[in-house]
Amino acid sequence: MSENTTSKAHGETVTRALVQDVALAGDAGTLALITLDNGFDHTKPNTFGPEGIAALQGVIDTLRTRAEAGEIQAVGITGKPFIFAVGADLTGVPTLSSREQALEIARAGHTAFAAINDLPVPTFAFVNGAAMGGGVEVALSCDYRTISGAVPALALPETFLGLVPGWGGCYLLPNLVGPANALKVIIENPMNTNRMLSGPAAFKLGMADLLLEPADFLEESIAWAGKVVTGDVTVERPEVSRDESEWDAATKAAKGLVLAKTAGRSPGPLRAIELVSAARTATRDEAFAAEDQALADLLLGDELRAGLYSFDLVQKRAKRPAGAPDKALARKVTKVGIVGAGLMASQLALLFARNLRVPVVMTDLDEDRVAKGVGYVHAEIAKSLEAGKIGQDRANHLTGLVTGSTSKDGFADADLVVEAVFEEISVKKQVWAEVEAVVSPECVLASNTSSLSITEMAADLQHPERVVGLHFFNPVAVMPLLEIIRGEKTDDAALATAFATGKGLKKTTILVKDSASFIVNRLLGRFMGEFSKIVDEGTPVAVAEKAVAGLAPMPPFVLLGLVGPAIALHNSETLHRAFGDRFHVSPNLQKMVELGKRGYYTQVGGRFVVDPEIEAAHITPDHPVELDVAEVRERVLSVLAEEVALMLKEGVAQAPMDIDLALITGAGFQFWNGGLTPLLDREGISEKVVGQRFLPPGAASVPA
């Protein structure tokens, strides 16, 4: 192996292709094993930048010469511990200024990966860890693939960023697993908040030939490769259909999903579908040339630049929360109390037990509620055990950590108490008065309120300085965001404890000023309020939904069903009280709540249709005003720009980046929009409404 595995070139952390010869069993000969390694541990994954690609190309050229001379009989590629490779190093993309430069990047990757495919000996990918983008495409370029059952994430996430799998993925994958399965990986998973495949799931899809246990993965992979070389093992795969109608059906379904999610406003996914469709009849050279052209176009597009901005927010800014106090001030949390035993409280109890591994005591008004809440937690732990995600010892330990009581006396030695009770200020104030009578003076009190004032909640307490807001998003286990709200008297120790707890819970933490509905719910409230107002005034729902497609992860009235009309109405009324007529309270939403409806739509035969009772009860104006798609879009984006500007002026958020990070991680706003402010800048709304851009040119867009 090479002595020096770590190198930096023009900001690129270079992934080296380190070669060692391995003698295969029997008379199979020698396998040249390439290990991809950038010299860092698993926290800094292998990526492919220009120098890394050039290095891989050089190694493959040498192995070709050796193979032709009969020195080696096979080539294997694997990664460093826990990581195979996670794709292209995109850090240099913002410096690209010409299409020719973009084409060079595309062609370099194709040339290197095609060289693997063209080696005159069998080639094997031993996928030992996380594999994404170009890492998956390296594996697809090999003749055979093994995969570890411990691989946590395998994906082609490019369309999530506004790009395409551009180093062979759009051609090689459909020709390996068929168009429908390929589009699941290339389109469906990225469009559904960048869903990942596990090793077993990737194997089931046909992306690998053999699934192996992680303990002796590499040894078993090499042994299996030797048997393939000698012919003792014959790899059989289902034949991929060339039926045009089958490919058309798969691409049509994928296009429908893309249009529903993006309204065609991100060109990357549609280009990817075109490339997959063409893969049915294209030669490899034709397909790779088409991918080159697509990459060159998209690398110079605003959507990708916004996607990279989003990626940077999630990967870097999220790890260093703006405005957080010195972490040395944080108090150690060794026990947690939770007031409430409903669904939200139960989810919180499970999260604290799993991630902090400390005792959690839940309380509620009666034994039945407590038993139901604790029962939920224990049942979820049992499901994890049954699914093989945890062992019996871990399950027993977690189950023992979560207990319940009707008395708050169990909070006496708690370091943190979280309330998740009814969203009514008087109820919360009463809860805190009862808790303060039991807990130590140092115990931090945290409210999971989604809209109410932390300052008001703490006003009557002896120690208001220890009260802080911890606003989790539902479902708690899935949504990454945790808004941390500082009340007027919250001290640095309580705030530091909140941030340290958020980190321990593996959440994205953002500091928020104590203001009605904080960041996400305030902006969603303005968005939903204006949308409802437009519909209430006479614009058909279908027209209004088309106008905002691609902004939020789902249409507003579908989101309404997920949130719940009663909660949405409560939020809009709270915001209306706080900020006045900017926040519309819809009479039709009020009517929906009166009727006890769970949403605007109901499911019939697997399809969403408008609930006929809601349709019949719809309050129509005397003089309807019907807007077209463009008018609706401009009006909705304009009020959002206005609200963002006000929130920044009021200090609700530290910077536009925190607003974007909050909407991405708390509401599923799109990466390729950059959350929100890059989109407002891109469409000229910011300058029109606020008089200037939220971000400097080039921060989340192609520099002029």
XYZ file of C-alpha atoms in Angstrom, residues 208-462:
255
model
C -25.668 -6.574 -5.606
C -25.105 -10.256 -6.354
C -24.327 -11.384 -2.814
C -25.296 -10.157 0.662
C -22.777 -10.954 3.401
C -22.451 -10.509 7.155
C -20.233 -7.571 8.173
C -17.922 -9.484 10.550
C -15.880 -11.201 7.822
C -17.239 -9.288 4.839
C -13.998 -8.652 2.951
C -12.587 -12.173 3.466
C -15.845 -13.784 2.323
C -16.111 -11.380 -0.648
C -12.598 -12.260 -1.831
C -13.269 -15.989 -1.382
C -16.482 -15.663 -3.421
C -14.669 -13.660 -6.116
C -12.138 -16.497 -6.425
C -14.966 -18.961 -7.054
C -16.446 -16.690 -9.708
C -13.044 -16.456 -11.425
C -12.653 -20.264 -11.493
C -16.236 -20.798 -12.617
C -17.225 -22.658 -9.442
C -19.861 -19.958 -8.913
C -22.038 -18.725 -11.747
C -23.838 -15.443 -11.109
C -27.380 -15.453 -12.436
C -29.483 -12.314 -12.709
C -33.029 -11.785 -13.981
C -33.049 -10.642 -17.591
C -33.961 -6.971 -17.998
C -36.957 -6.543 -20.276
C -36.503 -4.472 -23.438
C -40.266 -4.038 -23.829
C -40.805 -0.395 -24.754
C -44.203 -0.216 -23.047
C -42.710 -1.417 -19.765
C -40.008 1.283 -19.868
C -42.577 3.908 -20.878
C -44.845 2.981 -17.966
C -41.964 3.291 -15.489
C -40.806 6.656 -16.824
C -44.385 7.974 -16.971
C -44.936 7.083 -13.293
C -41.639 8.709 -12.321
C -42.462 11.846 -14.290
C -45.846 12.090 -12.559
C -44.119 11.951 -9.175
C -41.566 14.590 -10.198
C -44.230 16.973 -11.499
C -46.273 16.510 -8.319
C -43.217 17.267 -6.168
C -41.523 19.983 -8.243
C -44.022 21.183 -10.885
C -41.085 20.836 -13.283
C -39.243 23.705 -11.600
C -36.133 21.615 -10.965
C -34.764 20.384 -14.304
C -32.505 17.675 -12.820
C -35.108 14.964 -12.118
C -36.723 15.345 -15.557
C -33.313 15.092 -17.260
C -32.592 11.950 -15.241
C -35.848 10.357 -16.415
C -34.973 11.171 -20.046
C -31.560 9.523 -19.594
C -33.078 6.391 -18.039
C -35.613 6.177 -20.852
C -32.841 6.410 -23.459
C -30.837 3.667 -21.689
C -33.173 1.023 -23.159
C -31.585 1.289 -26.595
C -28.496 3.505 -26.215
C -24.942 2.205 -26.385
C -22.767 2.891 -23.385
C -20.830 5.595 -25.228
C -24.036 7.308 -26.365
C -25.484 7.176 -22.847
C -22.331 8.509 -21.219
C -22.138 11.367 -23.745
C -25.765 12.275 -22.941
C -24.971 12.229 -19.211
C -21.996 14.527 -19.909
C -24.273 17.073 -21.585
C -26.843 16.884 -18.789
C -24.174 17.380 -16.118
C -22.672 20.323 -17.977
C -26.075 22.029 -18.148
C -27.038 21.344 -14.545
C -23.677 22.172 -12.954
C -24.209 25.698 -14.235
C -27.810 25.916 -12.986
C -29.155 27.821 -9.977
C -31.004 24.743 -8.691
C -27.785 22.798 -8.096
C -26.108 25.826 -6.489
C -29.099 26.161 -4.155
C -28.890 22.422 -3.471
C -25.212 22.729 -2.523
C -26.047 25.717 -0.293
C -28.675 23.550 1.445
C -26.196 20.696 1.784
C -23.689 23.069 3.365
C -26.325 24.328 5.820
C -27.226 20.804 6.911
C -23.653 19.511 7.043
C -21.827 22.527 8.471
C -24.013 25.313 9.865
C -26.202 22.785 11.677
C -23.141 21.536 13.558
C -22.243 25.038 14.807
C -25.548 26.676 15.830
C -25.417 30.465 15.522
C -25.844 32.273 18.858
C -25.431 29.194 21.066
C -23.699 29.959 24.399
C -20.442 28.350 25.560
C -21.089 24.600 25.759
C -19.012 24.436 28.962
C -21.978 26.092 30.738
C -24.283 23.141 30.006
C -25.474 21.110 32.983
C -25.195 17.333 32.858
C -28.531 15.615 32.244
C -28.746 12.275 34.081
C -32.527 12.019 34.418
C -35.437 13.485 32.455
C -39.016 14.158 33.490
C -41.829 14.498 30.957
C -45.153 16.093 31.846
C -47.837 14.453 29.747
C -48.246 10.941 28.360
C -49.995 11.622 25.056
C -48.525 10.737 21.668
C -46.071 13.675 21.530
C -44.915 13.103 25.114
C -44.505 9.371 24.435
C -42.418 10.046 21.335
C -40.228 12.396 23.392
C -39.777 9.792 26.143
C -38.651 7.229 23.584
C -36.234 9.708 21.956
C -34.641 10.706 25.293
C -34.257 7.090 26.403
C -32.785 5.922 23.092
C -30.350 8.760 22.543
C -29.442 10.040 26.022
C -29.722 6.604 27.675
C -30.929 8.121 30.949
C -33.988 7.346 33.109
C -37.182 9.027 31.891
C -40.262 9.511 34.104
C -43.602 10.334 32.451
C -46.518 11.817 34.389
C -50.159 12.456 33.590
C -53.482 13.050 35.333
C -54.580 9.422 35.760
C -53.225 5.870 35.682
C -54.863 5.015 32.350
C -53.120 7.854 30.510
C -49.783 7.057 32.128
C -50.122 3.349 31.264
C -51.016 4.184 27.677
C -47.994 6.498 27.284
C -45.475 4.126 28.869
C -47.079 1.261 26.941
C -46.496 3.085 23.664
C -42.792 3.487 24.453
C -42.360 -0.133 25.492
C -44.226 -1.326 22.376
C -41.938 0.720 20.100
C -38.871 -0.787 21.797
C -40.355 -4.263 21.293
C -40.853 -3.494 17.576
C -37.182 -2.514 17.258
C -36.195 -5.805 18.910
C -38.489 -7.804 16.632
C -37.052 -6.056 13.559
C -33.512 -6.928 14.657
C -32.509 -3.271 15.066
C -31.503 -3.826 18.709
C -30.578 -6.859 20.809
C -32.411 -8.275 23.826
C -30.047 -6.650 26.359
C -30.492 -3.203 24.809
C -34.282 -3.696 24.646
C -34.383 -4.679 28.325
C -32.249 -1.670 29.274
C -34.373 0.813 27.291
C -37.622 -0.636 28.630
C -36.329 -0.239 32.179
C -35.369 3.394 31.600
C -38.940 4.601 30.903
C -41.415 4.612 33.782
C -44.609 6.501 34.610
C -46.500 7.970 37.541
C -49.467 10.192 38.352
C -47.227 12.029 40.837
C -44.526 14.540 39.945
C -42.435 13.491 42.962
C -40.257 11.417 40.629
C -38.931 14.687 39.165
C -37.126 15.571 42.423
C -33.735 14.396 41.096
C -34.347 15.217 37.413
C -31.935 17.585 35.640
C -34.393 18.375 32.846
C -38.186 18.387 32.771
C -40.036 18.753 29.462
C -43.731 19.593 29.276
C -45.838 18.355 26.380
C -49.356 19.204 27.577
C -52.305 20.996 25.986
C -51.360 24.148 24.036
C -52.969 26.620 26.438
C -50.880 29.144 28.363
C -52.824 28.819 31.643
C -52.416 25.027 31.624
C -48.675 25.316 31.006
C -48.219 27.922 33.749
C -50.017 25.651 36.221
C -47.824 22.706 35.197
C -44.633 24.696 35.757
C -45.798 25.914 39.161
C -46.392 22.298 40.222
C -43.060 21.134 38.795
C -41.068 23.961 40.392
C -42.352 22.904 43.817
C -40.691 19.494 43.358
C -37.466 19.953 41.352
C -34.054 21.264 42.377
C -33.173 24.931 41.703
C -30.746 23.829 38.932
C -33.245 21.685 37.026
C -33.911 23.086 33.538
C -37.584 23.384 32.564
C -38.298 23.040 28.845
C -41.575 23.601 27.028
C -42.436 21.822 23.792
C -44.865 24.588 22.865
C -45.219 25.183 19.137
C -46.416 28.794 19.415
C -46.761 30.176 22.948
C -44.525 32.657 24.760
C -41.750 31.154 26.890
C -41.405 34.497 28.696
C -45.064 34.550 29.715
C -44.963 30.887 30.674
C -42.078 31.522 33.100
C -43.270 34.884 34.436
C -44.717 33.668 37.770
C -41.934 31.213 38.647
C -39.278 31.712 41.328
